[in-house]
Amino acid sequence: MTLFVHLFAGTGTFEFLSPGILLAVAVTCLAASLYLLLPKSGRHGKTSRRVGWLIGLITLGLFIATGQRLGNLGDEAVFLIVSLVAVVSAVATITCRSPVYAAIWFALCLAGVSGVLLVLGAQFLGVATIVVYAGAILVMFLFVLMLAQPSGLTTSDRITNEPMLSAVAGGVLLGLLSLSIGRLSAEEPLCCRPPSKAAALGAATVEKIPTESVDLLTSDQVARLGGELFGRHLVAVEAVGILLLVALIGAIAIVSNGLEGSQVETSSLHEGSRS
Amino acid sequence: MTTLLLLGTSLALLQNGLVVGAILFSLGLVGILSRRNLIVMFLCAELMLQGISVSLVAWSRYHGDFGGHVLVIFVLSVAACEAAIALVFVLQAFTRTGRLDSSAWQSLRETTLDRSIDHEIPSLDTSMPSFPRLTPAGRSPDTDEQAGMQREHV
Amino acid sequence: MTPSFLLVLVPLLPLLAAIATVIGGRRLGARAHLPAVVGIAAAAVVALSLLVVTARSRGNAETPRPIDVVAPLWQWATVEDAYAPASDSHAAVPGTAVGEDAYSARPFSISIALRLDPLTATMLVIITSVGLLVAIYSIGYMHDDPGYPRFFALVAMFVFSMSMLVAASNFLLVYVFWEAVGACSYLLIGFWFQKPEAAKAAKKAFLVNRIGDFGLAVGVFLLWLTYGTLDFHDTFSPDGTILPGILGQTRLADVSGYVGGIVGTAICLLLLLAACGKSAQLPLHVWLPDAMEGPTPASALIHAATMVTAGVYLVARSAPLFMACPGALVTVSIIGTTTALVAALIGTVQNDLKRVLAYSTISQLGYMFACLGTGTLLGFTAAIFHLLTHAFFKALLFLGAGSVMHSMGGVIDMRRFGGLRKLMPITATTFLIGSLALAGIAPFAGFFSKDEILASLHSKGWPDVHHSAENEHHALIPDLPSTRSRSGAMHDVGYRGVSGDNDHSNSKKASALVGLDALNQPAVWKTLFWMALVTAGLTAFYTFRAVFMTFTGPLRIPDEAGDHAHESPSVMTTPLLILAIPATLIGFVLFTTEGLAHFLAATPSFTAPSIVETATASVFHWDLAIQGTLAAALGIVIAAVGHLGRRSDGPQLERWLGPIRPFLENRMFIDQLYAAVIVKPIEAVAFLAAIFDRSFIDRSVRFFAHLPLALGSVVRRLQSGVLQRYALAGVIGVLAIIVFLAWRL
């Protein structure tokens, strides 16, 4: 831990706090807020949820305050807004009791994510995320919910497994990821170190990869992405196509086989359902 | 848009993007570990995938390479496949247990242990949800008010 | 058909018969005896031809020329440079230096080698011929027994093992088949294993024999350490030098080839212990009377004629070793004579016909040991001579007893039947012949062999008498390598071991050894002779007591026999008749022609200079014969007074014995003594060990068995079956690993 990354170095906002302590506080707050927000047994009313939201917002504020400046206020504002939308709606997705609401929050989260993608210069992906996820997959989820839970909220939606441990695990994970992200520096990009001779000899394909940066933000970006996709990655695209086909057939096969055995309902499985 | 995208230090953008991805990933993990509804669990899995996508795109931007984009496209495709198969499994599970609860399946437990049962379930929130009311305008529709209020919780 | 090929055939044929019976016995059913009978018969023919071949190769020369044919089959195992004697071993073990080369490092090689010499040929004939007759007899005796095939497989297996035992040319091989015959004996005693008595008797025989086998094992180790080889015969090392075997020509020719002193005596006493176990000598004789629980044919073959003589064979085969240790020789005689007397005394009051014969066997084996211990050529040949005659007449007696038992419906108590001579004339006649032979009445077989035994003992007790007699016939034995005066020879050999010892502690032991050697006095031998003579009288008494009680007087038949009391079938009486011929004639024939004595003298073991120089002309000792016959006649008369005629059902004679009777009837309380001194303490120790085992060892083991259970019951709660908890555990583990790595970095 001595090699603590200077995640928040240069921000100047919280000079008096060491980055490590700041990070620990942020992670603890996140875990606490998630714990408060997650539906669980016992007394847990609107008050605790509000406290949870408050702590969560403080955490986000910490992250924002300590984040890297992009140099341009407008850029920062845009990035901040879309990422806030994504993160807040993600929190809502996992804490919302009703699965339907969770799905709708997830749709909003997808919108935020697509915004982030756009900011990061992935125009096609931003659009594709909306189209594929929000337009197709999410609708499928809602259909399933409608089929399976027409009566709405069930008991199992009002309760969670091990909320405390889960929240702590998530917080620790986020802390670790933040640490390693903060360790990144322009001088020594982790993935662009020159490959050693032995590695180069071992993998001849390494040399083929163009090391020079291309400008991703040209106007024909989608065309070039398509060229990349159907050029270098043609085989992979074909493989993914086959995978989609197989998944389609597999889903149909499982449904049709499963329906025959659908009457196999053991009483033991129901024993906990009404508790 | 273009001005926005052209600006900003590359490393700072990368780090910010990665932090957003990490947050999404962590939230998805918390959700998948704690939520019991199978559908919500899948939503959380998708959330984790979103986090990965954001990270990949950030790296792609940083290196000026389309590799990350291509990978995200593949992630989208595989997620679609996964969703299809997984939803079928969820439906199967539902037809067998009548529930979307992941804790309904406990056959892997030690034979000497009892089923883990939720002893304390929070009471149902009986207060009426306050739906927004529009100012009535025009002719009143002939819908049955009672039928519309049958579903207290959506 | 070389002799060595024929030699291999003798054990091979019964082995094949045994295997065939084991494989096809059930399918053969009532004909399961065929492989065994045919195999043993063929082996008997081969053994007889071998006897002829050996006798011819001896030629007509009067001088005893060693005859032996060694048939090495294969090397069992070889360990290079196993025997590397210390440089000072010559000082510690004097008299071992046959040649310096011979004591360089040499391999430990176990060669599977068979040997043919007069002793082996004689033993093979006894084993196979008695075995054949017993097998034929068993066809009738064992019919309708559920274990019919098993019995014949075991008999064939026994004949194989016993042939190998007497034909082996290696002490280790002897040990192997020593155990093999013991195993066969165990299985045959416990043949009717459903009977608790039989199972107990088999166990007892096995355990008592263990003691003797232990002696043989340690003796073999000592032999290896002392002589560097276990082979009887000389072998050649790869570079052409002769490695002298323990009983090879090279060592036999060397006057200092055998170790005396403490080591030699230890070896001899250990071999004697082995012989005592197998041949049921004091103090290990207790198993043989109980062994009568087995089928009577097995008793006749194994516990009368052949296996129990293995001890006699072993001592006779190791004669040169014993000759170097006069103390051990005297011990052999003392044990033998004491056993003979004690067993005869006990035998006088037994009421079980087979037990009488069992004690008689012990007694007769004691005779053989008595004359083996004299350490003269006459003694050794007399022992084998008596072994031969005893094998025939004792087998005859046992088979006769079996015939009686067969017709009496399994009853063997002599008080419950009588006067059977009319009912079973053939059995009665042959039994009488056997009894006459056993009692030593001229001209039956036992008379001559017993006479030789008494003569050999007498010659030690009264050396002067025989010295002069021997001088008269000295011309008959020319060219003897007589290097030292006869009277001092044995002491000389014995003391060489002592004088070579400069070590202080050794000389102390040596003084004890001198004490053992000091028993080699004419006075001791005189005592032994008189004991033997008394035994002769007792033998005649108990034998004829049995004859009178069984066959004379009014006819009495036990209820168990029912209406089936009859003479046995011809398949049983024919072996009796055949055995009656050698029981009658063989002693006379072999004694008058002196064929056996001269023949046996060519055995390599008996051609050691120390034995050859004791050779005397065989003369018929009228005085001893008269004494022996008188003793026997006296015994018969007393038996007749007590039991002949109508008195056969009354225990008048026993009443005369007074307080000695319960002492003798309880077999001198030897079994009870062993039970109190050995069995009870061992049981007590075993009881304590069992308590310790249960309370400590078992509990500690159970504790360690419960430890994982206790741990598991704690950890088991984690196995809730809830998937998300498993996932959570996995995530926590991954995070822990990451944190650990981050900390390390």
mmCIF file of C-alpha atoms in Angstrom, chain C residues 42-215:
data_model
loop_
_atom_site.group_PDB
_atom_site.id
_atom_site.type_symbol
_atom_site.label_atom_id
_atom_site.label_comp_id
_atom_site.label_asym_id
_atom_site.label_seq_id
_atom_site.Cartn_x
_atom_site.Cartn_y
_atom_site.Cartn_z
ATOM 1 C CA ALA C 42 4.143 -93.413 -9.625
ATOM 2 C CA ALA C 43 6.310 -91.517 -7.160
ATOM 3 C CA ALA C 44 6.745 -94.696 -5.128
ATOM 4 C CA VAL C 45 7.872 -96.623 -8.209
ATOM 5 C CA VAL C 46 10.319 -93.857 -9.079
ATOM 6 C CA ALA C 47 11.588 -93.745 -5.510
ATOM 7 C CA LEU C 48 12.168 -97.490 -5.494
ATOM 8 C CA SER C 49 14.081 -97.272 -8.758
ATOM 9 C CA LEU C 50 16.110 -94.442 -7.277
ATOM 10 C CA LEU C 51 16.928 -96.645 -4.322
ATOM 11 C CA VAL C 52 18.149 -99.344 -6.694
ATOM 12 C CA VAL C 53 20.168 -96.809 -8.700
ATOM 13 C CA THR C 54 21.790 -95.459 -5.561
ATOM 14 C CA ALA C 55 22.512 -98.874 -4.186
ATOM 15 C CA ARG C 56 24.135 -99.954 -7.463
ATOM 16 C CA SER C 57 26.304 -96.864 -7.671
ATOM 17 C CA ARG C 58 27.707 -97.779 -4.316
ATOM 18 C CA GLY C 59 29.222 -100.861 -5.858
ATOM 19 C CA ASN C 60 30.708 -103.660 -3.870
ATOM 20 C CA ALA C 61 33.443 -101.676 -2.221
ATOM 21 C CA GLU C 62 33.619 -102.215 1.490
ATOM 22 C CA THR C 63 34.961 -98.753 2.141
ATOM 23 C CA PRO C 64 32.247 -96.188 2.567
ATOM 24 C CA ARG C 65 32.522 -93.969 -0.453
ATOM 25 C CA PRO C 66 30.238 -90.968 -0.321
ATOM 26 C CA ILE C 67 27.451 -91.100 -2.853
ATOM 27 C CA ASP C 68 25.536 -88.055 -3.754
ATOM 28 C CA VAL C 69 23.907 -86.740 -6.870
ATOM 29 C CA VAL C 70 22.990 -83.083 -6.774
ATOM 30 C CA ALA C 71 20.378 -81.800 -9.170
ATOM 31 C CA PRO C 72 20.468 -78.024 -9.158
ATOM 32 C CA LEU C 73 17.238 -76.778 -10.674
ATOM 33 C CA TRP C 74 17.451 -72.999 -10.592
ATOM 34 C CA GLN C 75 18.683 -70.112 -8.539
ATOM 35 C CA TRP C 76 15.962 -68.776 -6.322
ATOM 36 C CA ALA C 77 17.722 -65.573 -5.373
ATOM 37 C CA THR C 78 21.219 -64.186 -5.303
ATOM 38 C CA VAL C 79 22.566 -61.313 -3.268
ATOM 39 C CA GLU C 80 26.055 -60.301 -4.285
ATOM 40 C CA ASP C 81 28.777 -60.002 -1.637
ATOM 41 C CA ALA C 82 26.380 -60.792 1.151
ATOM 42 C CA TYR C 83 28.849 -62.770 3.216
ATOM 43 C CA ALA C 84 31.857 -60.700 4.180
ATOM 44 C CA PRO C 85 33.351 -62.094 7.378
ATOM 45 C CA ALA C 86 35.234 -59.761 9.620
ATOM 46 C CA SER C 87 38.978 -60.163 9.550
ATOM 47 C CA ASP C 88 39.096 -61.453 13.113
ATOM 48 C CA SER C 89 36.324 -63.947 12.597
ATOM 49 C CA HIS C 90 38.905 -66.709 12.376
ATOM 50 C CA ALA C 91 40.004 -65.988 15.875
ATOM 51 C CA ALA C 92 36.472 -65.723 17.163
ATOM 52 C CA VAL C 93 35.272 -68.813 15.404
ATOM 53 C CA PRO C 94 38.100 -71.245 15.303
ATOM 54 C CA GLY C 95 38.109 -74.175 13.036
ATOM 55 C CA THR C 96 36.329 -72.439 10.222
ATOM 56 C CA ALA C 97 39.342 -71.999 8.027
ATOM 57 C CA VAL C 98 38.753 -74.536 5.341
ATOM 58 C CA GLY C 99 40.651 -72.287 2.993
ATOM 59 C CA GLU C 100 41.318 -68.609 2.945
ATOM 60 C CA ASP C 101 39.680 -68.218 -0.429
ATOM 61 C CA ALA C 102 36.533 -69.763 0.797
ATOM 62 C CA TYR C 103 36.052 -66.980 3.275
ATOM 63 C CA SER C 104 36.350 -64.077 0.985
ATOM 64 C CA ALA C 105 33.159 -62.206 0.240
ATOM 65 C CA ARG C 106 30.673 -64.457 -1.451
ATOM 66 C CA PRO C 107 27.133 -64.084 -2.695
ATOM 67 C CA PHE C 108 24.120 -65.211 -0.758
ATOM 68 C CA SER C 109 22.662 -67.532 -3.291
ATOM 69 C CA ILE C 110 19.722 -69.774 -2.655
ATOM 70 C CA SER C 111 19.837 -72.563 -5.122
ATOM 71 C CA ILE C 112 16.875 -74.817 -5.598
ATOM 72 C CA ALA C 113 18.827 -78.040 -5.618
ATOM 73 C CA LEU C 114 17.762 -81.579 -4.908
ATOM 74 C CA ARG C 115 20.146 -84.240 -3.772
ATOM 75 C CA LEU C 116 20.166 -87.974 -3.949
ATOM 76 C CA ASP C 117 22.129 -89.973 -1.436
ATOM 77 C CA PRO C 118 21.402 -93.137 0.521
ATOM 78 C CA LEU C 119 19.654 -91.294 3.318
ATOM 79 C CA THR C 120 17.406 -89.404 0.911
ATOM 80 C CA ALA C 121 16.693 -92.516 -1.117
ATOM 81 C CA THR C 122 15.693 -94.416 2.004
ATOM 82 C CA MET C 123 13.473 -91.631 3.241
ATOM 83 C CA LEU C 124 11.848 -91.216 -0.173
ATOM 84 C CA VAL C 125 10.958 -94.874 -0.277
ATOM 85 C CA ILE C 126 9.432 -94.727 3.194
ATOM 86 C CA ILE C 127 7.438 -91.618 2.423
ATOM 87 C CA THR C 128 6.072 -92.668 -0.924
ATOM 88 C CA SER C 129 5.346 -96.304 -0.057
ATOM 89 C CA VAL C 130 3.617 -95.585 3.236
ATOM 90 C CA GLY C 131 1.931 -92.634 1.561
ATOM 91 C CA LEU C 132 0.633 -94.884 -1.196
ATOM 92 C CA LEU C 133 -0.736 -97.483 1.205
ATOM 93 C CA VAL C 134 -2.350 -94.802 3.346
ATOM 94 C CA ALA C 135 -3.903 -93.216 0.272
ATOM 95 C CA ILE C 136 -5.360 -96.533 -0.803
ATOM 96 C CA TYR C 137 -6.604 -97.194 2.722
ATOM 97 C CA SER C 138 -8.221 -93.770 2.791
ATOM 98 C CA ILE C 139 -10.377 -94.665 -0.199
ATOM 99 C CA GLY C 140 -12.297 -96.909 2.128
ATOM 100 C CA TYR C 141 -11.879 -94.966 5.327
ATOM 101 C CA MET C 142 -12.843 -91.558 4.006
ATOM 102 C CA HIS C 143 -15.628 -92.543 1.654
ATOM 103 C CA ASP C 144 -18.758 -90.400 1.850
ATOM 104 C CA ASP C 145 -16.889 -87.710 3.704
ATOM 105 C CA PRO C 146 -17.836 -84.264 2.402
ATOM 106 C CA GLY C 147 -14.175 -83.281 2.320
ATOM 107 C CA TYR C 148 -13.128 -86.305 0.265
ATOM 108 C CA PRO C 149 -11.262 -84.369 -2.488
ATOM 109 C CA ARG C 150 -9.729 -82.026 0.046
ATOM 110 C CA PHE C 151 -8.289 -84.930 1.981
ATOM 111 C CA PHE C 152 -6.556 -86.407 -1.019
ATOM 112 C CA ALA C 153 -5.277 -83.057 -2.183
ATOM 113 C CA LEU C 154 -3.743 -82.556 1.242
ATOM 114 C CA VAL C 155 -2.231 -86.017 1.334
ATOM 115 C CA ALA C 156 -0.668 -85.509 -2.088
ATOM 116 C CA MET C 157 0.509 -82.076 -1.023
ATOM 117 C CA PHE C 158 2.043 -83.585 2.082
ATOM 118 C CA VAL C 159 3.881 -86.269 0.131
ATOM 119 C CA PHE C 160 5.258 -83.549 -2.147
ATOM 120 C CA SER C 161 6.387 -81.384 0.757
ATOM 121 C CA MET C 162 7.922 -84.262 2.674
ATOM 122 C CA SER C 163 9.791 -85.518 -0.414
ATOM 123 C CA MET C 164 11.128 -82.051 -0.984
ATOM 124 C CA LEU C 165 12.144 -81.810 2.655
ATOM 125 C CA VAL C 166 14.268 -84.915 2.530
ATOM 126 C CA ALA C 167 15.564 -84.222 -0.979
ATOM 127 C CA ALA C 168 16.446 -80.576 -0.500
ATOM 128 C CA SER C 169 20.121 -79.773 -0.633
ATOM 129 C CA ASN C 170 19.928 -76.466 1.117
ATOM 130 C CA PHE C 171 19.087 -75.521 4.675
ATOM 131 C CA LEU C 172 16.777 -72.743 3.569
ATOM 132 C CA LEU C 173 14.887 -75.119 1.309
ATOM 133 C CA VAL C 174 14.691 -77.543 4.211
ATOM 134 C CA TYR C 175 13.204 -74.743 6.266
ATOM 135 C CA VAL C 176 10.639 -73.934 3.576
ATOM 136 C CA PHE C 177 9.393 -77.490 3.370
ATOM 137 C CA TRP C 178 9.716 -77.920 7.111
ATOM 138 C CA GLU C 179 7.020 -75.262 7.245
ATOM 139 C CA ALA C 180 5.140 -76.824 4.352
ATOM 140 C CA VAL C 181 4.783 -80.193 6.065
ATOM 141 C CA GLY C 182 3.771 -78.315 9.205
ATOM 142 C CA ALA C 183 1.050 -76.570 7.231
ATOM 143 C CA CYS C 184 -0.174 -79.867 5.769
ATOM 144 C CA SER C 185 -0.154 -81.367 9.244
ATOM 145 C CA TYR C 186 -2.162 -78.416 10.553
ATOM 146 C CA LEU C 187 -4.720 -78.750 7.782
ATOM 147 C CA LEU C 188 -5.069 -82.491 8.256
ATOM 148 C CA ILE C 189 -5.370 -82.344 12.040
ATOM 149 C CA GLY C 190 -8.068 -79.746 11.577
ATOM 150 C CA PHE C 191 -9.605 -81.665 8.715
ATOM 151 C CA TRP C 192 -12.917 -81.911 10.530
ATOM 152 C CA PHE C 193 -12.765 -78.290 11.467
ATOM 153 C CA GLN C 194 -16.399 -78.294 12.522
ATOM 154 C CA LYS C 195 -15.319 -80.257 15.576
ATOM 155 C CA PRO C 196 -14.036 -77.793 18.171
ATOM 156 C CA GLU C 197 -11.573 -80.370 19.492
ATOM 157 C CA ALA C 198 -10.071 -80.810 16.050
ATOM 158 C CA ALA C 199 -9.742 -77.078 15.502
ATOM 159 C CA LYS C 200 -8.150 -76.688 18.926
ATOM 160 C CA ALA C 201 -5.788 -79.570 18.331
ATOM 161 C CA ALA C 202 -4.730 -78.124 14.992
ATOM 162 C CA LYS C 203 -4.096 -74.772 16.609
ATOM 163 C CA LYS C 204 -2.110 -76.377 19.388
ATOM 164 C CA ALA C 205 0.021 -78.361 16.956
ATOM 165 C CA PHE C 206 0.674 -75.257 14.930
ATOM 166 C CA LEU C 207 1.640 -73.118 17.907
ATOM 167 C CA VAL C 208 3.878 -75.715 19.513
ATOM 168 C CA ASN C 209 5.573 -76.318 16.195
ATOM 169 C CA ARG C 210 6.165 -72.571 15.948
ATOM 170 C CA ILE C 211 8.627 -72.866 18.817
ATOM 171 C CA GLY C 212 10.598 -75.510 17.023
ATOM 172 C CA ASP C 213 10.432 -73.656 13.736
ATOM 173 C CA PHE C 214 11.781 -70.597 15.478
ATOM 174 C CA GLY C 215 14.737 -72.695 16.572
#
